[in-house]
Short mmCIF file of C-alpha atoms in Angstrom, two decimals:
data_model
loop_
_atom_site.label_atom_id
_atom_site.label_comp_id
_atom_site.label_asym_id
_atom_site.label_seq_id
_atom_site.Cartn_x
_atom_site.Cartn_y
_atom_site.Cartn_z
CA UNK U 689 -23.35 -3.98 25.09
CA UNK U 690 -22.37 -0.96 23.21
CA UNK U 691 -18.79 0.60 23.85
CA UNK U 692 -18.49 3.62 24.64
CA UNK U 693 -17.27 6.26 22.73
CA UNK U 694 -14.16 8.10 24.21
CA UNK U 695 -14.59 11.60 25.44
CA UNK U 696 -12.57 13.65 22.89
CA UNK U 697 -12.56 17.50 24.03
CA UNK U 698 -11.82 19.72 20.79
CA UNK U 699 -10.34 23.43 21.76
CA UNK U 700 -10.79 24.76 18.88
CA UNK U 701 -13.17 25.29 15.55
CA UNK U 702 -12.00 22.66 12.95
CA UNK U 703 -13.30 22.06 9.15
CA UNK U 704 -16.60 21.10 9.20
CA UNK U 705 -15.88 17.65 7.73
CA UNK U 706 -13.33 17.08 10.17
CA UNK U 707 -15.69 17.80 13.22
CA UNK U 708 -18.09 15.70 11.47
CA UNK U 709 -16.18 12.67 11.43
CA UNK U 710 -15.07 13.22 14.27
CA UNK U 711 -19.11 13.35 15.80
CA UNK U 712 -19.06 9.91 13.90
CA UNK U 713 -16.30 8.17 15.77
CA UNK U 714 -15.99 10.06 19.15
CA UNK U 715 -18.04 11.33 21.91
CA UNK U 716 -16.97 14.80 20.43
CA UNK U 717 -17.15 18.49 22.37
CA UNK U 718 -16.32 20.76 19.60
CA UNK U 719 -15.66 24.34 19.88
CA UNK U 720 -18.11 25.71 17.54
CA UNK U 721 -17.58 29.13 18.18
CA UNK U 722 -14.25 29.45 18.18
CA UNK U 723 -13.53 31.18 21.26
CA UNK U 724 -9.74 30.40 22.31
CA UNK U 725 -9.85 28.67 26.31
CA UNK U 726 -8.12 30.21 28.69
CA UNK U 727 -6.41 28.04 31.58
CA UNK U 728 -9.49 27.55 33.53
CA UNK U 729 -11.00 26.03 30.85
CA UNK U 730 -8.55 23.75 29.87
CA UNK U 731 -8.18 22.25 32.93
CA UNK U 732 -11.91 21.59 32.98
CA UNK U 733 -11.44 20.18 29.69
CA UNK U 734 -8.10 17.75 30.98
CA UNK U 735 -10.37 17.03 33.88
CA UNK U 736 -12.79 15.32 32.26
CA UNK U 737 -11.82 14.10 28.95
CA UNK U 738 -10.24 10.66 27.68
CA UNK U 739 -8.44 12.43 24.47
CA UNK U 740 -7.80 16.63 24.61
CA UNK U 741 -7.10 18.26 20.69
CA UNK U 742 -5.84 21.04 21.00
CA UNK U 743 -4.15 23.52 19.19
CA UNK U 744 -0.83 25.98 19.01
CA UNK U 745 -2.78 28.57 20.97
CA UNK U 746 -3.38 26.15 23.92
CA UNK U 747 -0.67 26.01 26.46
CA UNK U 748 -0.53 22.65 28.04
CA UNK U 749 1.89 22.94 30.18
CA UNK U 750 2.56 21.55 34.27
CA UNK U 751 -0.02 24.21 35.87
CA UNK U 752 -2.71 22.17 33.23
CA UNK U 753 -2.01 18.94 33.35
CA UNK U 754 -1.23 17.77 36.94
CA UNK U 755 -5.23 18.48 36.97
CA UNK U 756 -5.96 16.26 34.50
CA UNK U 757 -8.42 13.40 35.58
CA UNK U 758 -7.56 9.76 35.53
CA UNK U 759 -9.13 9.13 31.84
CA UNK U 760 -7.04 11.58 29.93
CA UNK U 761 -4.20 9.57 28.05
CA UNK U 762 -3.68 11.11 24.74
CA UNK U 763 -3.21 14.88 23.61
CA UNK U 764 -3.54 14.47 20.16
CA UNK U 765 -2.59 17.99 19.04
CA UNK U 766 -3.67 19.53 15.70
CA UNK U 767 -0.13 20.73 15.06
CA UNK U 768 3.31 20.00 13.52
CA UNK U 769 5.23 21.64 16.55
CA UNK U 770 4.63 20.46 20.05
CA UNK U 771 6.37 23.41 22.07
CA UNK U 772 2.69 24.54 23.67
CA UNK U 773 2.83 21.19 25.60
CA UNK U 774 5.04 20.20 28.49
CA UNK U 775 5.80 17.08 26.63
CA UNK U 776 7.70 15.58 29.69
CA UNK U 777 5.50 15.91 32.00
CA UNK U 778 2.76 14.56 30.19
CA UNK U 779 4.53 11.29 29.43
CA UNK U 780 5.56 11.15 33.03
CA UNK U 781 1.75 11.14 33.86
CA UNK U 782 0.94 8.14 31.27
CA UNK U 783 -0.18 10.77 28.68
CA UNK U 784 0.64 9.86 25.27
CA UNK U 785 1.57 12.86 22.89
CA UNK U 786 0.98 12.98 18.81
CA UNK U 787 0.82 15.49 16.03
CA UNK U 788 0.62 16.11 12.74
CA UNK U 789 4.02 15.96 11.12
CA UNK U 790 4.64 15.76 7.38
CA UNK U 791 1.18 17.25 6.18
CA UNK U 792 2.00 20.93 6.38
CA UNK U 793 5.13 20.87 4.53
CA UNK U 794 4.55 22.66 0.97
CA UNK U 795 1.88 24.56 2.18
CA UNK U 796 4.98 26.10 5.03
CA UNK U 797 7.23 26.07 2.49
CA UNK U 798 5.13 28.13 -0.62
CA UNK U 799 4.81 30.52 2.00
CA UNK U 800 8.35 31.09 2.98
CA UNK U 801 9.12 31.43 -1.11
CA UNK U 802 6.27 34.04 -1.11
CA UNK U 803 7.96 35.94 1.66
CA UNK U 804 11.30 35.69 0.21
CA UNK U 805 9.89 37.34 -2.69
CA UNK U 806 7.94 39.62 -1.25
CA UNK U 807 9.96 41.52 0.72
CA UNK U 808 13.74 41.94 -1.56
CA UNK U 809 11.14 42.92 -4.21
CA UNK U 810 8.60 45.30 -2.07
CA UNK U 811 5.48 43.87 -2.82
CA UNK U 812 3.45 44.21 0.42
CA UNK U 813 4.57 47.89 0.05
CA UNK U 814 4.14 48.23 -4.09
CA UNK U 815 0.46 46.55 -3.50
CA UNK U 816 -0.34 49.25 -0.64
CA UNK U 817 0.47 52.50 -3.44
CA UNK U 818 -1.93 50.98 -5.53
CA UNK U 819 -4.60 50.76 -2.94
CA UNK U 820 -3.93 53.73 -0.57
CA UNK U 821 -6.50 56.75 -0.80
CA UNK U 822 -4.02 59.65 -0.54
CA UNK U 823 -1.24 58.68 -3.46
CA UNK U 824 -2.29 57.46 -6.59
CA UNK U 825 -0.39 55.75 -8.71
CA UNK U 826 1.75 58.04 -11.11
CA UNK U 827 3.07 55.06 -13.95
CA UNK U 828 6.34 53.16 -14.65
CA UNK U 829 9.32 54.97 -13.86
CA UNK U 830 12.90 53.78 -14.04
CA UNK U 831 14.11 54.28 -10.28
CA UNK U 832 10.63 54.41 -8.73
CA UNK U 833 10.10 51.56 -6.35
CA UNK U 834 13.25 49.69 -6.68
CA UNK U 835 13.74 46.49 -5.20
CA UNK U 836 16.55 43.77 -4.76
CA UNK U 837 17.07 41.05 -7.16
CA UNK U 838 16.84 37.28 -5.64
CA UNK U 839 18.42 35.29 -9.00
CA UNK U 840 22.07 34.17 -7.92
CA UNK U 841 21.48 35.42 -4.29
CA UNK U 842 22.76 32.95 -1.16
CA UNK U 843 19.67 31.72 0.73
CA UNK U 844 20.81 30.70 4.02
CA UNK U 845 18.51 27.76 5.85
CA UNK U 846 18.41 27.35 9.11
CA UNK U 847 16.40 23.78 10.09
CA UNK U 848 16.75 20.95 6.77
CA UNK U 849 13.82 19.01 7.73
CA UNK U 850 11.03 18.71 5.47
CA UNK U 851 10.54 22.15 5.37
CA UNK U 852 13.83 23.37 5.06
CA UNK U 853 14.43 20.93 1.82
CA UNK U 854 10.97 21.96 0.89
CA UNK U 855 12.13 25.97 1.00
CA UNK U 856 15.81 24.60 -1.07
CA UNK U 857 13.56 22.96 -3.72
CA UNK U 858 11.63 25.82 -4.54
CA UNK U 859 14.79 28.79 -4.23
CA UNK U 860 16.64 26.68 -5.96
CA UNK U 861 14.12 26.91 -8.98
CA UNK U 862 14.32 30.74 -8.41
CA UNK U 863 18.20 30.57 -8.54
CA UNK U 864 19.13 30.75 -5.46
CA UNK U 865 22.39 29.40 -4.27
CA UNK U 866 21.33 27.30 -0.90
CA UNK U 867 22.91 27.02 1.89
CA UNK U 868 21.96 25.14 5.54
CA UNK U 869 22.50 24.65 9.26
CA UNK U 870 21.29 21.66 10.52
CA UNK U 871 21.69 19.85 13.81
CA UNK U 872 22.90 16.83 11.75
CA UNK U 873 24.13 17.02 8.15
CA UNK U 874 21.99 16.21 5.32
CA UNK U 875 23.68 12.51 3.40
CA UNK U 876 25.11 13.41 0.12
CA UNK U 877 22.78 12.18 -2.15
CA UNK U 878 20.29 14.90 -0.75
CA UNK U 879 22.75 17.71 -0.87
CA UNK U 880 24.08 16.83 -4.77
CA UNK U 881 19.87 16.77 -5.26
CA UNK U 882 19.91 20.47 -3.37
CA UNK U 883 22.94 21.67 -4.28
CA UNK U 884 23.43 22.73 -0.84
CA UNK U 885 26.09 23.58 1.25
CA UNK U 886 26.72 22.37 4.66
CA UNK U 887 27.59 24.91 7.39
CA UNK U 888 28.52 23.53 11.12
CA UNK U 889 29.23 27.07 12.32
CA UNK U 890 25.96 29.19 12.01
CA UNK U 891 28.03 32.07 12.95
CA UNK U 892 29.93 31.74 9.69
CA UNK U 893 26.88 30.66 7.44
CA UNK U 894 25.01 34.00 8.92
CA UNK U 895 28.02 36.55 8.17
CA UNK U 896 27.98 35.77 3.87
CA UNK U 897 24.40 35.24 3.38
CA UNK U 898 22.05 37.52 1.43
CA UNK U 899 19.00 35.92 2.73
CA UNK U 900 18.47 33.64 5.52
CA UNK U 901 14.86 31.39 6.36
CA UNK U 902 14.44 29.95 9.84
CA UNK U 903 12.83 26.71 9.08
CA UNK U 904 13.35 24.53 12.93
CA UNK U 905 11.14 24.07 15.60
CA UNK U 906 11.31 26.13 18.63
CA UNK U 907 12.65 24.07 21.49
CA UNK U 908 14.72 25.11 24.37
CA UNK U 909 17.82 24.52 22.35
CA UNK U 910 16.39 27.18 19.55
CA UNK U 911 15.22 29.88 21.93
CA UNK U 912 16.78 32.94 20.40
CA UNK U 913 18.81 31.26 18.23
CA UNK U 914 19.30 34.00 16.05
CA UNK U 915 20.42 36.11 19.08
CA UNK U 916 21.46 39.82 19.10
CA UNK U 917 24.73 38.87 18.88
CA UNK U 918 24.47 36.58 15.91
CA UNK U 919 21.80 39.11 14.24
CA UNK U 920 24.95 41.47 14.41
CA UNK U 921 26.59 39.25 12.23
CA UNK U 922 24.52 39.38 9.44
CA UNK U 923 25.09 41.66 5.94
CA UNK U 924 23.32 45.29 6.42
CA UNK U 925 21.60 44.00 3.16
CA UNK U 926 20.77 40.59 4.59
CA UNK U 927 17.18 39.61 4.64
CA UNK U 928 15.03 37.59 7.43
CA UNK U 929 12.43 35.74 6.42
CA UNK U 930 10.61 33.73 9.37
CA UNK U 931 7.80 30.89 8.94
CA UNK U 932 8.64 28.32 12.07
CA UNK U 933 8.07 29.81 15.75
CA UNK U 934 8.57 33.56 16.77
CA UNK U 935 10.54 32.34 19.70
CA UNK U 936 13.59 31.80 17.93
CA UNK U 937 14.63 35.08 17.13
CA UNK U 938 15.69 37.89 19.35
CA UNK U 939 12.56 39.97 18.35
CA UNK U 940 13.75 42.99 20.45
CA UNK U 941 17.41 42.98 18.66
CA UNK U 942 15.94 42.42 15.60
CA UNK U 943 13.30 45.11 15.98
CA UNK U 944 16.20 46.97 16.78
CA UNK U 945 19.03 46.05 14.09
CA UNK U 946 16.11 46.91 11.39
CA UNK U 947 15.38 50.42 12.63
CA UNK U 948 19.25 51.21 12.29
CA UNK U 949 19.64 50.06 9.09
CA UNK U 950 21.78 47.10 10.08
CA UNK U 951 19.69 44.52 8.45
CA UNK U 952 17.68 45.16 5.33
CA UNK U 953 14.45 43.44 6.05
CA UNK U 954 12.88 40.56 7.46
CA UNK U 955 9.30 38.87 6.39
CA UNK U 956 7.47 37.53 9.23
CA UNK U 957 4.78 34.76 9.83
CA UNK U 958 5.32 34.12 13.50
CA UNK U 959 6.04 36.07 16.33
CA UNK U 960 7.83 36.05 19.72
CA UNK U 961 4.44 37.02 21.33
CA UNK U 962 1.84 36.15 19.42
CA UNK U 963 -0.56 36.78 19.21
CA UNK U 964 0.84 40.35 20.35
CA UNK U 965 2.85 42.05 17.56
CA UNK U 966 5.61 44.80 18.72
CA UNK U 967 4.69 47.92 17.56
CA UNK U 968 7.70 48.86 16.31
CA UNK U 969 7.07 45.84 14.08
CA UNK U 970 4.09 47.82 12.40
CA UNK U 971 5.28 50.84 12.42
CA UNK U 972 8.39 49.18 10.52
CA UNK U 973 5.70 47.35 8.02
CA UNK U 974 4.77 50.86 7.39
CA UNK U 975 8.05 51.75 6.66
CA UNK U 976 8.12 48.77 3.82
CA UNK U 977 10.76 47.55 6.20
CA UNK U 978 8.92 44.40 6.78
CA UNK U 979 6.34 41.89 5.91
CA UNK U 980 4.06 40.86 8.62
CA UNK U 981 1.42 38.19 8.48
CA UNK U 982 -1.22 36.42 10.66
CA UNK U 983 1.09 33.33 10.97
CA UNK U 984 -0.61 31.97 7.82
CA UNK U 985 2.18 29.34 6.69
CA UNK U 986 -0.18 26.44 6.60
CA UNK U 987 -3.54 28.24 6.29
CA UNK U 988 -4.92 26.17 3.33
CA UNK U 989 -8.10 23.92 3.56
CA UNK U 990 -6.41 21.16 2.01
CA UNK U 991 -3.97 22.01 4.70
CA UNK U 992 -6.05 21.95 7.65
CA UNK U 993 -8.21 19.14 6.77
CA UNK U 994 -5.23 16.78 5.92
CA UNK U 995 -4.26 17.76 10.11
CA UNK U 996 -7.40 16.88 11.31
CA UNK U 997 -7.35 13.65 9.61
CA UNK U 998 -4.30 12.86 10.98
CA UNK U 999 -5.61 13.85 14.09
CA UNK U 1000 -8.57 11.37 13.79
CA UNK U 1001 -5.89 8.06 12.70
CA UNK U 1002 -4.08 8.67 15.49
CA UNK U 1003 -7.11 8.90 18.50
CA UNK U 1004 -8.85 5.84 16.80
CA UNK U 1005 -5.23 3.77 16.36
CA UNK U 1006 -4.37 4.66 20.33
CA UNK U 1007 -8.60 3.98 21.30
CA UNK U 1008 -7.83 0.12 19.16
CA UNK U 1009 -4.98 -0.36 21.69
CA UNK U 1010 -2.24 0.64 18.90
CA UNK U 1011 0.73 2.72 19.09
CA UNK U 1012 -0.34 6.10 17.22
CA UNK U 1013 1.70 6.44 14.11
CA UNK U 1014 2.47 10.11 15.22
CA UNK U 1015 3.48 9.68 18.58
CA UNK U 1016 5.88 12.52 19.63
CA UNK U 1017 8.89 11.14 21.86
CA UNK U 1018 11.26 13.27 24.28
CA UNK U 1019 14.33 12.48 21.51
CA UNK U 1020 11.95 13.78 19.18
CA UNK U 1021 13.00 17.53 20.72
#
């Protein structure tokens, strides 16, 4: 008798040789043309499928799942975070949970270099004169376009996971002098490697820094972390640079502290609202206040295709009657 193949609905359009393989092992419903599912559609989706993939964009939460149907027992998400499923609930339903951990790391991190470069030294805004219609570009001049210089700065992380050492690595190669909040300290070996220094207050690491990354996952203990109050506390020529979740910044009080001057700049990937964008935002990027991009930190194909790999290990290791090596746990958060 042949077995069947489990049900495995994909939400969203992957890399072709991902879907492929996927076609291979699984009874497959991809998402060829990309269109993101609203609720309705993801519950039809948990309704009748043995393994859901879905993606950042999906929001799995209670309303979703406690209409899934009997034969749903893995979200395998094509993600490093987790925070668009209610993880708790869907364990408490039998549901096992994995990402993608680990795979997105230097592509995230390259990005939050390019940002810290980008916006001290105005690029975004420098690349815009050369392109806009109504100013051309006049030549070199000695005060024209001045930025800030990053050598010997203090680059403040906030999250030293993979990322965050990733981010220390590469600043410190820029001369940097790193600094980090963590939720547990870093063992000495990795901080002589780093050069780092440890900061249990974030209050205190915030007030001297010249530039600080955001570099942890958004969970309810990192909802507007960096809140209005502990914006306040930063430098007025402190920079922002943000490539983890939108949610953990006070977007409003940051939107806010930038238009007065109180903070330099900020460079962001992510957004409180995304995929909505505050307006002030762009009128800011206008400014050459800010950096905004389309939450591009891991956009690479090596990137993506490396997820959906992982993606694939993990169904077929659960659909063998193995523990997936990426299985996401509520100490995990």
């Amino acid at each position: 008798m042949v077995r069947r193949k489990p049900l495995v609905v994909v939400t969203r359009k992957l890399p072709d040789s991902v879907e492929t393989r996927m076609r291979e092992l699984f009874d497959a419903r991809l998402n060829i043309d990309d269109v993101p599912m609203d609720q309705a559609a993801l519950v039809e989706a948990v309704k009748m499928a043995d393994v859901l993939v879905p993606t950042v964009t999906d929001r799995i939460d209670t309303a979703v799942l406690s209409q899934a149907g009997e034969n749903l027992r893995l979200i395998a998400s094509f993600s490093n975070g987790v925070d668009h499923i209610d993880v708790a609930s869907a364990l408490n339903r039998g549901i096992t949970v994995t990402n993608t951990p680990g795979v997105l790391t230097e592509d995230t991190a390259d990005m939050t270099m390019a940002l810290i470069l980008s916006v001290p030294r105005r690029l975004a805004e420098g690349a815009q004169v050369m392109i806009a219609d109504k100013e051309e570009w006049a030549g070199w001049s000695p005060t024209w376009m001045l930025g800030r210089r990053i050598w010997g700065k203090r680059l403040g992380i906030i999250g030293m996971g993979r990322i965050g050492q990733a981010v220390a690595r590469r600043a410190k190669a820029f001369g940097l002098q790193i600094h980090y909040h963590n939720r547990r300290r870093l063992n000495s070996g990795i901080e002589e490697m780093l050069d780092a220094t440890y900061w249990d207050s974030l209050d205190q690491m915030l007030a001297r820094m010249d530039i600080v990354s955001v570099n942890c996952p958004h969970t309810p203990a990192t909802y507007h972390l960096l809140s209005a109050r502990r914006l306040k506390l930063l430098k007025p020529d402190a920079y922002v640079v943000n490539t983890a979740r939108g949610e953990v910044i006070d977007e409003n009080a940051l939107t806010r502290l930038l238009e007065a001057g109180e903070i330099a700049g900020a460079g962001l990937d992510v957004f409180e609202h995304e995929p909505a964008v505050n307006p002030k935002l762009i009128r800011l990027a206008r400014q050459g206040k800010v950096v905004l991009l389309p939450h591009l930190g891991s956009a690479t194909l090596e990137g993506r295709v490396d997820m959906g790999e992982k993606v694939i290990v993990n169904i077929k290791t659960f659909m063998d009657g193995h523990r997936p090596p990426d299985r996401v746990l509520p100490a995990m958060l």
